[in-house]
Amino acid sequence: MNITKFALGVILLCSGVWSCSNDSSTTTDLQDETPLTFRQELNVSYGTDSNQVFDLYLPAGRTLETKTIILVHGGGWTSGDKADMNPLRDIIQIDLPDIALVNLNYRLADENTQAYPMQINDITAIVNFLKANQTDYVISNDIAFIGTSAGGHLSMLWSYAFDTENDVKMVASIVAPSNFTDPVYLESDNLLLQELVSVFGIDTSVGFLEEVSPYHQVTTSAPPTILFYGGQDPLIPLSQGIDMEAKLAELGITHQFTLYPNEGHGWDGLELLDTWTKIKTFTEEHLK
């Protein structure tokens, strides 16, 4: 359930509009400007599984006030890789150069292993890892999430239900499922939609489905949230976005909601440019 069009679109926009540079040139430029240079660590292990790794990008001139964005890839909880988020990583490094970045892999679900709570536990482990190394990395505890599809779901769920210390300052979620008790899921004979529900395991009771649904876990203490959906998405019913937006409004949570009526599970062109422009502005406002 990754959004390849989204990734490819960012690459095109990056090359055509922003003239993306590679890591080495960015590093050189930043090192010339400050004694605390750009730092990159790839495939940092935070567990014993081969998928429990992340890439870390620390900006030059950082301080203990520097904020961190965590990127969470999609793939239906069963596939995908942090490399899918590299185009987004690149544009963030250009447009938001003072923010640290974590691009993570998490353990993938299969017929023998449920997605929940395994993948939520992986995010918790990464957040704790960052805190344990805060002095070395020279960053603050303030974080934000940007997630696509299943990664957007995990980003919202962790931020709403598992951020016990209120470290999350904003969440950006793109084409993510939000409510597994939605009748569109439960009463549908669409195999794709049924797979989204069944991937969490054999427990399909209402209580369990509410537990894994950001819609049911969000509270008045939730961080600012920005949502994006496609009106022709074959995987994520439009009700997932509309209902989530209504819940955020009901609770008084600062939020934005964007619907692209003619788009599916990902988009490019002007819609993609609009998505990034809104995420950038939202980040600058809330991840201060």
CSV table of C-alpha atoms in Angstrom, one decimal:
chain,number,residue,atom,x,y,z
A,1,MET,CA,0.0,0.0,0.0
A,2,ASN,CA,2.9,2.4,-0.7
A,3,ILE,CA,2.1,5.4,-2.8
A,4,THR,CA,4.6,5.1,-5.5
A,5,LYS,CA,3.1,7.9,-7.5
A,6,PHE,CA,3.6,10.2,-4.6
A,7,ALA,CA,7.3,9.2,-4.3
A,8,LEU,CA,8.0,9.5,-8.0
A,9,GLY,CA,6.1,12.8,-8.1
A,10,VAL,CA,8.3,14.3,-5.4
A,11,ILE,CA,11.4,13.2,-7.3
A,12,LEU,CA,10.1,15.0,-10.5
A,13,LEU,CA,9.2,18.1,-8.6
A,14,CYS,CA,12.4,18.0,-6.7
A,15,SER,CA,14.5,17.8,-9.9
A,16,GLY,CA,12.3,20.2,-11.8
A,17,VAL,CA,11.4,22.9,-9.2
A,18,TRP,CA,13.8,22.7,-6.4
A,19,SER,CA,16.9,21.3,-8.0
A,20,CYS,CA,17.6,18.7,-5.3
A,21,SER,CA,21.3,18.2,-4.3
A,22,ASN,CA,22.8,15.0,-3.0
A,23,ASP,CA,23.8,14.3,0.6
A,24,SER,CA,27.5,14.9,0.0
A,25,SER,CA,27.1,18.4,-1.4
A,26,THR,CA,24.6,19.3,1.3
A,27,THR,CA,27.1,18.1,3.9
A,28,THR,CA,29.9,20.2,2.4
A,29,ASP,CA,27.9,23.3,2.3
A,30,LEU,CA,26.7,23.0,5.9
A,31,GLN,CA,30.1,22.1,7.2
A,32,ASP,CA,31.4,25.4,5.7
A,33,GLU,CA,28.9,27.3,7.7
A,34,THR,CA,29.2,25.9,11.2
A,35,PRO,CA,31.5,23.9,13.4
A,36,LEU,CA,28.6,21.6,14.3
A,37,THR,CA,28.4,19.8,10.9
A,38,PHE,CA,25.7,17.8,9.1
A,39,ARG,CA,25.7,14.2,10.4
A,40,GLN,CA,24.2,11.2,8.7
A,41,GLU,CA,23.9,7.7,10.1
A,42,LEU,CA,22.4,4.9,8.0
A,43,ASN,CA,20.7,1.7,9.1
A,44,VAL,CA,21.0,2.4,12.8
A,45,SER,CA,19.8,-0.6,14.6
A,46,TYR,CA,17.2,-0.2,17.4
A,47,GLY,CA,16.3,-3.9,17.8
A,48,THR,CA,17.3,-7.4,17.0
A,49,ASP,CA,15.3,-7.8,13.8
A,50,SER,CA,16.8,-6.9,10.4
A,51,ASN,CA,13.9,-4.5,9.8
A,52,GLN,CA,14.5,-2.6,13.0
A,53,VAL,CA,16.7,0.0,11.5
A,54,PHE,CA,16.5,3.7,10.7
A,55,ASP,CA,18.4,6.4,8.8
A,56,LEU,CA,19.3,9.5,10.7
A,57,TYR,CA,20.0,13.0,9.3
A,58,LEU,CA,21.1,15.7,11.7
A,59,PRO,CA,21.3,19.2,10.4
A,60,ALA,CA,24.3,21.5,10.8
A,61,GLY,CA,24.1,24.1,13.5
A,62,ARG,CA,21.7,22.0,15.5
A,63,THR,CA,21.1,22.6,19.2
A,64,LEU,CA,19.1,20.9,22.0
A,65,GLU,CA,16.2,22.9,20.6
A,66,THR,CA,16.3,21.1,17.2
A,67,LYS,CA,13.1,19.3,16.3
A,68,THR,CA,12.9,15.9,14.6
A,69,ILE,CA,10.5,14.6,11.8
A,70,ILE,CA,10.0,10.9,11.7
A,71,LEU,CA,9.0,9.4,8.3
A,72,VAL,CA,6.8,6.3,8.3
A,73,HIS,CA,6.5,4.4,5.0
A,74,GLY,CA,3.4,2.6,3.8
A,75,GLY,CA,2.9,-0.8,2.4
A,76,GLY,CA,-0.3,-2.2,4.0
A,77,TRP,CA,1.7,-3.1,7.2
A,78,THR,CA,3.1,-6.1,5.3
A,79,SER,CA,5.5,-4.5,2.8
A,80,GLY,CA,7.3,-1.3,2.0
A,81,ASP,CA,10.7,0.2,3.0
A,82,LYS,CA,12.1,3.4,4.3
A,83,ALA,CA,13.6,4.0,0.8
A,84,ASP,CA,10.1,4.7,-0.4
A,85,MET,CA,10.3,7.9,1.7
A,86,ASN,CA,13.7,9.1,0.4
A,87,PRO,CA,12.2,11.6,-2.1
A,88,LEU,CA,10.3,13.2,0.8
A,89,ARG,CA,13.4,13.1,2.9
A,90,ASP,CA,15.3,15.0,0.1
A,91,ILE,CA,12.8,17.8,-0.2
A,92,ILE,CA,12.5,18.2,3.6
A,93,GLN,CA,16.3,18.6,3.8
A,94,ILE,CA,16.1,21.4,1.2
A,95,ASP,CA,12.9,23.2,2.4
A,96,LEU,CA,13.2,22.6,6.1
A,97,PRO,CA,17.0,22.4,6.6
A,98,ASP,CA,17.0,23.0,10.3
A,99,ILE,CA,15.0,19.9,11.2
A,100,ALA,CA,16.5,16.5,12.0
A,101,LEU,CA,15.1,13.5,10.1
A,102,VAL,CA,14.5,9.9,11.0
A,103,ASN,CA,13.5,7.6,8.2
A,104,LEU,CA,12.5,4.3,9.7
A,105,ASN,CA,11.9,0.7,8.9
A,106,TYR,CA,9.7,-1.4,11.1
A,107,ARG,CA,8.9,-5.1,11.4
A,108,LEU,CA,6.4,-6.2,8.8
A,109,ALA,CA,3.3,-8.3,9.4
A,110,ASP,CA,2.8,-11.7,7.8
A,111,GLU,CA,0.5,-14.7,8.3
A,112,ASN,CA,2.3,-15.5,11.5
A,113,THR,CA,2.8,-12.1,13.0
A,114,GLN,CA,0.2,-9.4,13.6
A,115,ALA,CA,0.9,-5.8,12.7
A,116,TYR,CA,-0.4,-4.6,16.1
A,117,PRO,CA,1.1,-3.9,18.6
A,118,MET,CA,4.4,-4.9,17.0
A,119,GLN,CA,4.8,-1.9,14.7
A,120,ILE,CA,3.6,0.5,17.4
A,121,ASN,CA,6.2,-1.0,19.7
A,122,ASP,CA,8.8,-0.3,17.1
A,123,ILE,CA,7.9,3.4,16.9
A,124,THR,CA,8.1,3.5,20.7
A,125,ALA,CA,11.5,1.9,20.6
A,126,ILE,CA,12.8,4.5,18.1
A,127,VAL,CA,11.4,7.5,20.1
A,128,ASN,CA,13.1,6.1,23.3
A,129,PHE,CA,16.3,5.5,21.3
A,130,LEU,CA,16.4,9.1,20.2
A,131,LYS,CA,15.8,10.3,23.8
A,132,ALA,CA,18.6,8.0,25.1
A,133,ASN,CA,21.0,9.5,22.6
A,134,GLN,CA,19.7,13.1,22.8
A,135,THR,CA,23.0,14.5,24.1
A,136,ASP,CA,25.0,12.8,21.4
A,137,TYR,CA,22.7,13.8,18.6
A,138,VAL,CA,22.1,17.3,20.0
A,139,ILE,CA,18.3,17.4,19.4
A,140,SER,CA,15.2,18.1,21.5
A,141,ASN,CA,12.5,15.6,22.4
A,142,ASP,CA,10.0,17.4,20.2
A,143,ILE,CA,9.0,15.3,17.2
A,144,ALA,CA,6.6,15.2,14.3
A,145,PHE,CA,5.4,12.4,12.1
A,146,ILE,CA,4.8,12.3,8.3
A,147,GLY,CA,3.3,9.0,7.2
A,148,THR,CA,1.8,7.6,4.0
A,149,SER,CA,-1.0,5.1,3.9
A,150,ALA,CA,-0.3,2.4,6.6
A,151,GLY,CA,2.5,4.7,7.8
A,152,GLY,CA,0.0,7.5,8.2
A,153,HIS,CA,-2.2,5.2,10.2
A,154,LEU,CA,0.7,4.2,12.5
A,155,SER,CA,1.7,7.9,12.8
A,156,MET,CA,-1.8,8.9,14.0
A,157,LEU,CA,-2.3,5.9,16.2
A,158,TRP,CA,1.0,6.4,18.0
A,159,SER,CA,0.6,10.1,18.4
A,160,TYR,CA,-3.0,9.8,19.7
A,161,ALA,CA,-2.7,6.8,22.0
A,162,PHE,CA,0.9,6.1,22.8
A,163,ASP,CA,2.6,9.5,23.2
A,164,THR,CA,2.5,9.5,27.0
A,165,GLU,CA,4.9,12.4,27.3
A,166,ASN,CA,3.3,14.7,24.7
A,167,ASP,CA,6.4,14.8,22.5
A,168,VAL,CA,4.5,14.9,19.2
A,169,LYS,CA,3.9,18.4,18.0
A,170,MET,CA,2.2,17.6,14.7
A,171,VAL,CA,1.2,14.7,12.4
A,172,ALA,CA,0.9,14.7,8.7
A,173,SER,CA,-1.1,11.7,7.3
A,174,ILE,CA,-1.5,11.0,3.6
A,175,VAL,CA,-4.2,8.5,2.4
A,176,ALA,CA,-4.3,6.6,5.7
A,177,PRO,CA,-7.0,4.4,7.1
A,178,SER,CA,-8.4,5.8,10.4
A,179,ASN,CA,-11.4,3.8,11.4
A,180,PHE,CA,-11.7,0.0,11.1
A,181,THR,CA,-15.2,0.0,12.5
A,182,ASP,CA,-16.4,2.0,9.5
A,183,PRO,CA,-19.3,0.0,7.9
A,184,VAL,CA,-17.6,0.5,4.5
A,185,TYR,CA,-14.9,-1.8,5.8
A,186,LEU,CA,-17.0,-4.2,7.9
A,187,GLU,CA,-19.9,-4.7,5.4
A,188,SER,CA,-17.9,-4.7,2.2
A,189,ASP,CA,-17.1,-7.7,0.1
A,190,ASN,CA,-14.2,-5.9,-1.5
A,191,LEU,CA,-11.2,-8.2,-0.9
A,192,LEU,CA,-8.8,-5.3,-0.8
A,193,LEU,CA,-10.8,-3.6,2.0
A,194,GLN,CA,-11.2,-6.9,3.9
A,195,GLU,CA,-7.4,-7.4,3.8
A,196,LEU,CA,-6.9,-4.1,5.5
A,197,VAL,CA,-9.0,-5.3,8.4
A,198,SER,CA,-7.7,-8.8,8.6
A,199,VAL,CA,-4.0,-7.9,8.5
A,200,PHE,CA,-4.2,-7.1,12.2
A,201,GLY,CA,-5.0,-10.7,13.1
A,202,ILE,CA,-7.9,-12.9,13.9
A,203,ASP,CA,-9.4,-10.6,16.5
A,204,THR,CA,-11.9,-8.6,14.6
A,205,SER,CA,-14.1,-7.7,17.6
A,206,VAL,CA,-15.4,-4.1,17.8
A,207,GLY,CA,-13.2,-3.5,20.8
A,208,PHE,CA,-10.0,-4.5,19.1
A,209,LEU,CA,-10.9,-2.6,15.9
A,210,GLU,CA,-11.5,0.5,18.0
A,211,GLU,CA,-8.2,0.0,19.7
A,212,VAL,CA,-6.3,0.1,16.4
A,213,SER,CA,-8.3,3.0,15.0
A,214,PRO,CA,-7.0,6.5,15.3
A,215,TYR,CA,-10.6,7.7,15.0
A,216,HIS,CA,-11.5,6.0,18.2
A,217,GLN,CA,-8.2,6.8,20.1
A,218,VAL,CA,-7.9,10.5,19.4
A,219,THR,CA,-8.5,12.8,22.4
A,220,THR,CA,-8.6,16.5,23.1
A,221,SER,CA,-4.8,16.4,23.8
A,222,ALA,CA,-4.0,15.2,20.3
A,223,PRO,CA,-1.4,17.2,18.4
A,224,PRO,CA,-2.2,19.3,15.3
A,225,THR,CA,-3.0,17.0,12.4
A,226,ILE,CA,-3.0,17.5,8.6
A,227,LEU,CA,-4.8,15.0,6.4
A,228,PHE,CA,-4.8,14.3,2.7
A,229,TYR,CA,-7.2,11.9,0.8
A,230,GLY,CA,-8.1,11.0,-2.8
A,231,GLY,CA,-11.7,10.9,-3.8
A,232,GLN,CA,-11.2,7.9,-6.1
A,233,ASP,CA,-9.0,5.9,-3.8
A,234,PRO,CA,-9.7,2.1,-4.3
A,235,LEU,CA,-8.1,1.2,-0.9
A,236,ILE,CA,-9.1,3.9,1.5
A,237,PRO,CA,-12.8,4.9,1.5
A,238,LEU,CA,-13.5,8.6,1.5
A,239,SER,CA,-15.4,8.2,4.7
A,240,GLN,CA,-12.0,7.5,6.4
A,241,GLY,CA,-10.9,11.1,5.8
A,242,ILE,CA,-14.3,12.8,6.2
A,243,ASP,CA,-15.0,11.1,9.5
A,244,MET,CA,-11.5,11.7,10.9
A,245,GLU,CA,-11.7,15.4,10.0
A,246,ALA,CA,-15.1,15.6,11.7
A,247,LYS,CA,-13.8,13.9,14.9
A,248,LEU,CA,-10.8,16.3,15.0
A,249,ALA,CA,-13.2,19.3,14.6
A,250,GLU,CA,-15.5,17.9,17.3
A,251,LEU,CA,-12.6,17.6,19.8
A,252,GLY,CA,-11.2,21.1,18.9
A,253,ILE,CA,-8.0,19.7,17.5
A,254,THR,CA,-6.1,22.1,15.2
A,255,HIS,CA,-6.2,20.4,11.9
A,256,GLN,CA,-6.4,20.7,8.1
A,257,PHE,CA,-8.1,18.4,5.6
A,258,THR,CA,-7.5,18.3,1.9
A,259,LEU,CA,-9.5,16.2,-0.5
A,260,TYR,CA,-8.4,15.7,-4.1
A,261,PRO,CA,-11.7,14.6,-5.7
A,262,ASN,CA,-10.3,13.0,-8.8
A,263,GLU,CA,-7.2,11.3,-7.3
A,264,GLY,CA,-6.7,7.8,-6.0
A,265,HIS,CA,-4.2,6.3,-3.6
A,266,GLY,CA,-1.5,8.8,-4.5
A,267,TRP,CA,-1.0,11.7,-6.9
A,268,ASP,CA,1.5,13.8,-8.7
A,269,GLY,CA,1.7,17.1,-10.6
A,270,LEU,CA,0.0,20.2,-9.1
A,271,GLU,CA,-1.8,18.2,-6.4
A,272,LEU,CA,1.5,16.8,-5.2
A,273,LEU,CA,3.0,20.3,-5.1
A,274,ASP,CA,-0.1,21.5,-3.2
A,275,THR,CA,0.4,18.6,-0.7
A,276,TRP,CA,4.0,19.5,0.0
A,277,THR,CA,3.3,23.2,0.2
A,278,LYS,CA,0.6,22.6,2.9
A,279,ILE,CA,2.8,20.1,4.8
A,280,LYS,CA,5.7,22.6,4.8
A,281,THR,CA,3.6,25.5,6.0
A,282,PHE,CA,1.9,23.3,8.7
A,283,THR,CA,5.3,22.1,9.9
A,284,GLU,CA,6.7,25.6,10.1
A,285,GLU,CA,3.7,26.7,12.1
A,286,HIS,CA,3.6,23.8,14.6
A,287,LEU,CA,7.1,22.4,14.8
A,288,LYS,CA,8.7,25.5,16.1
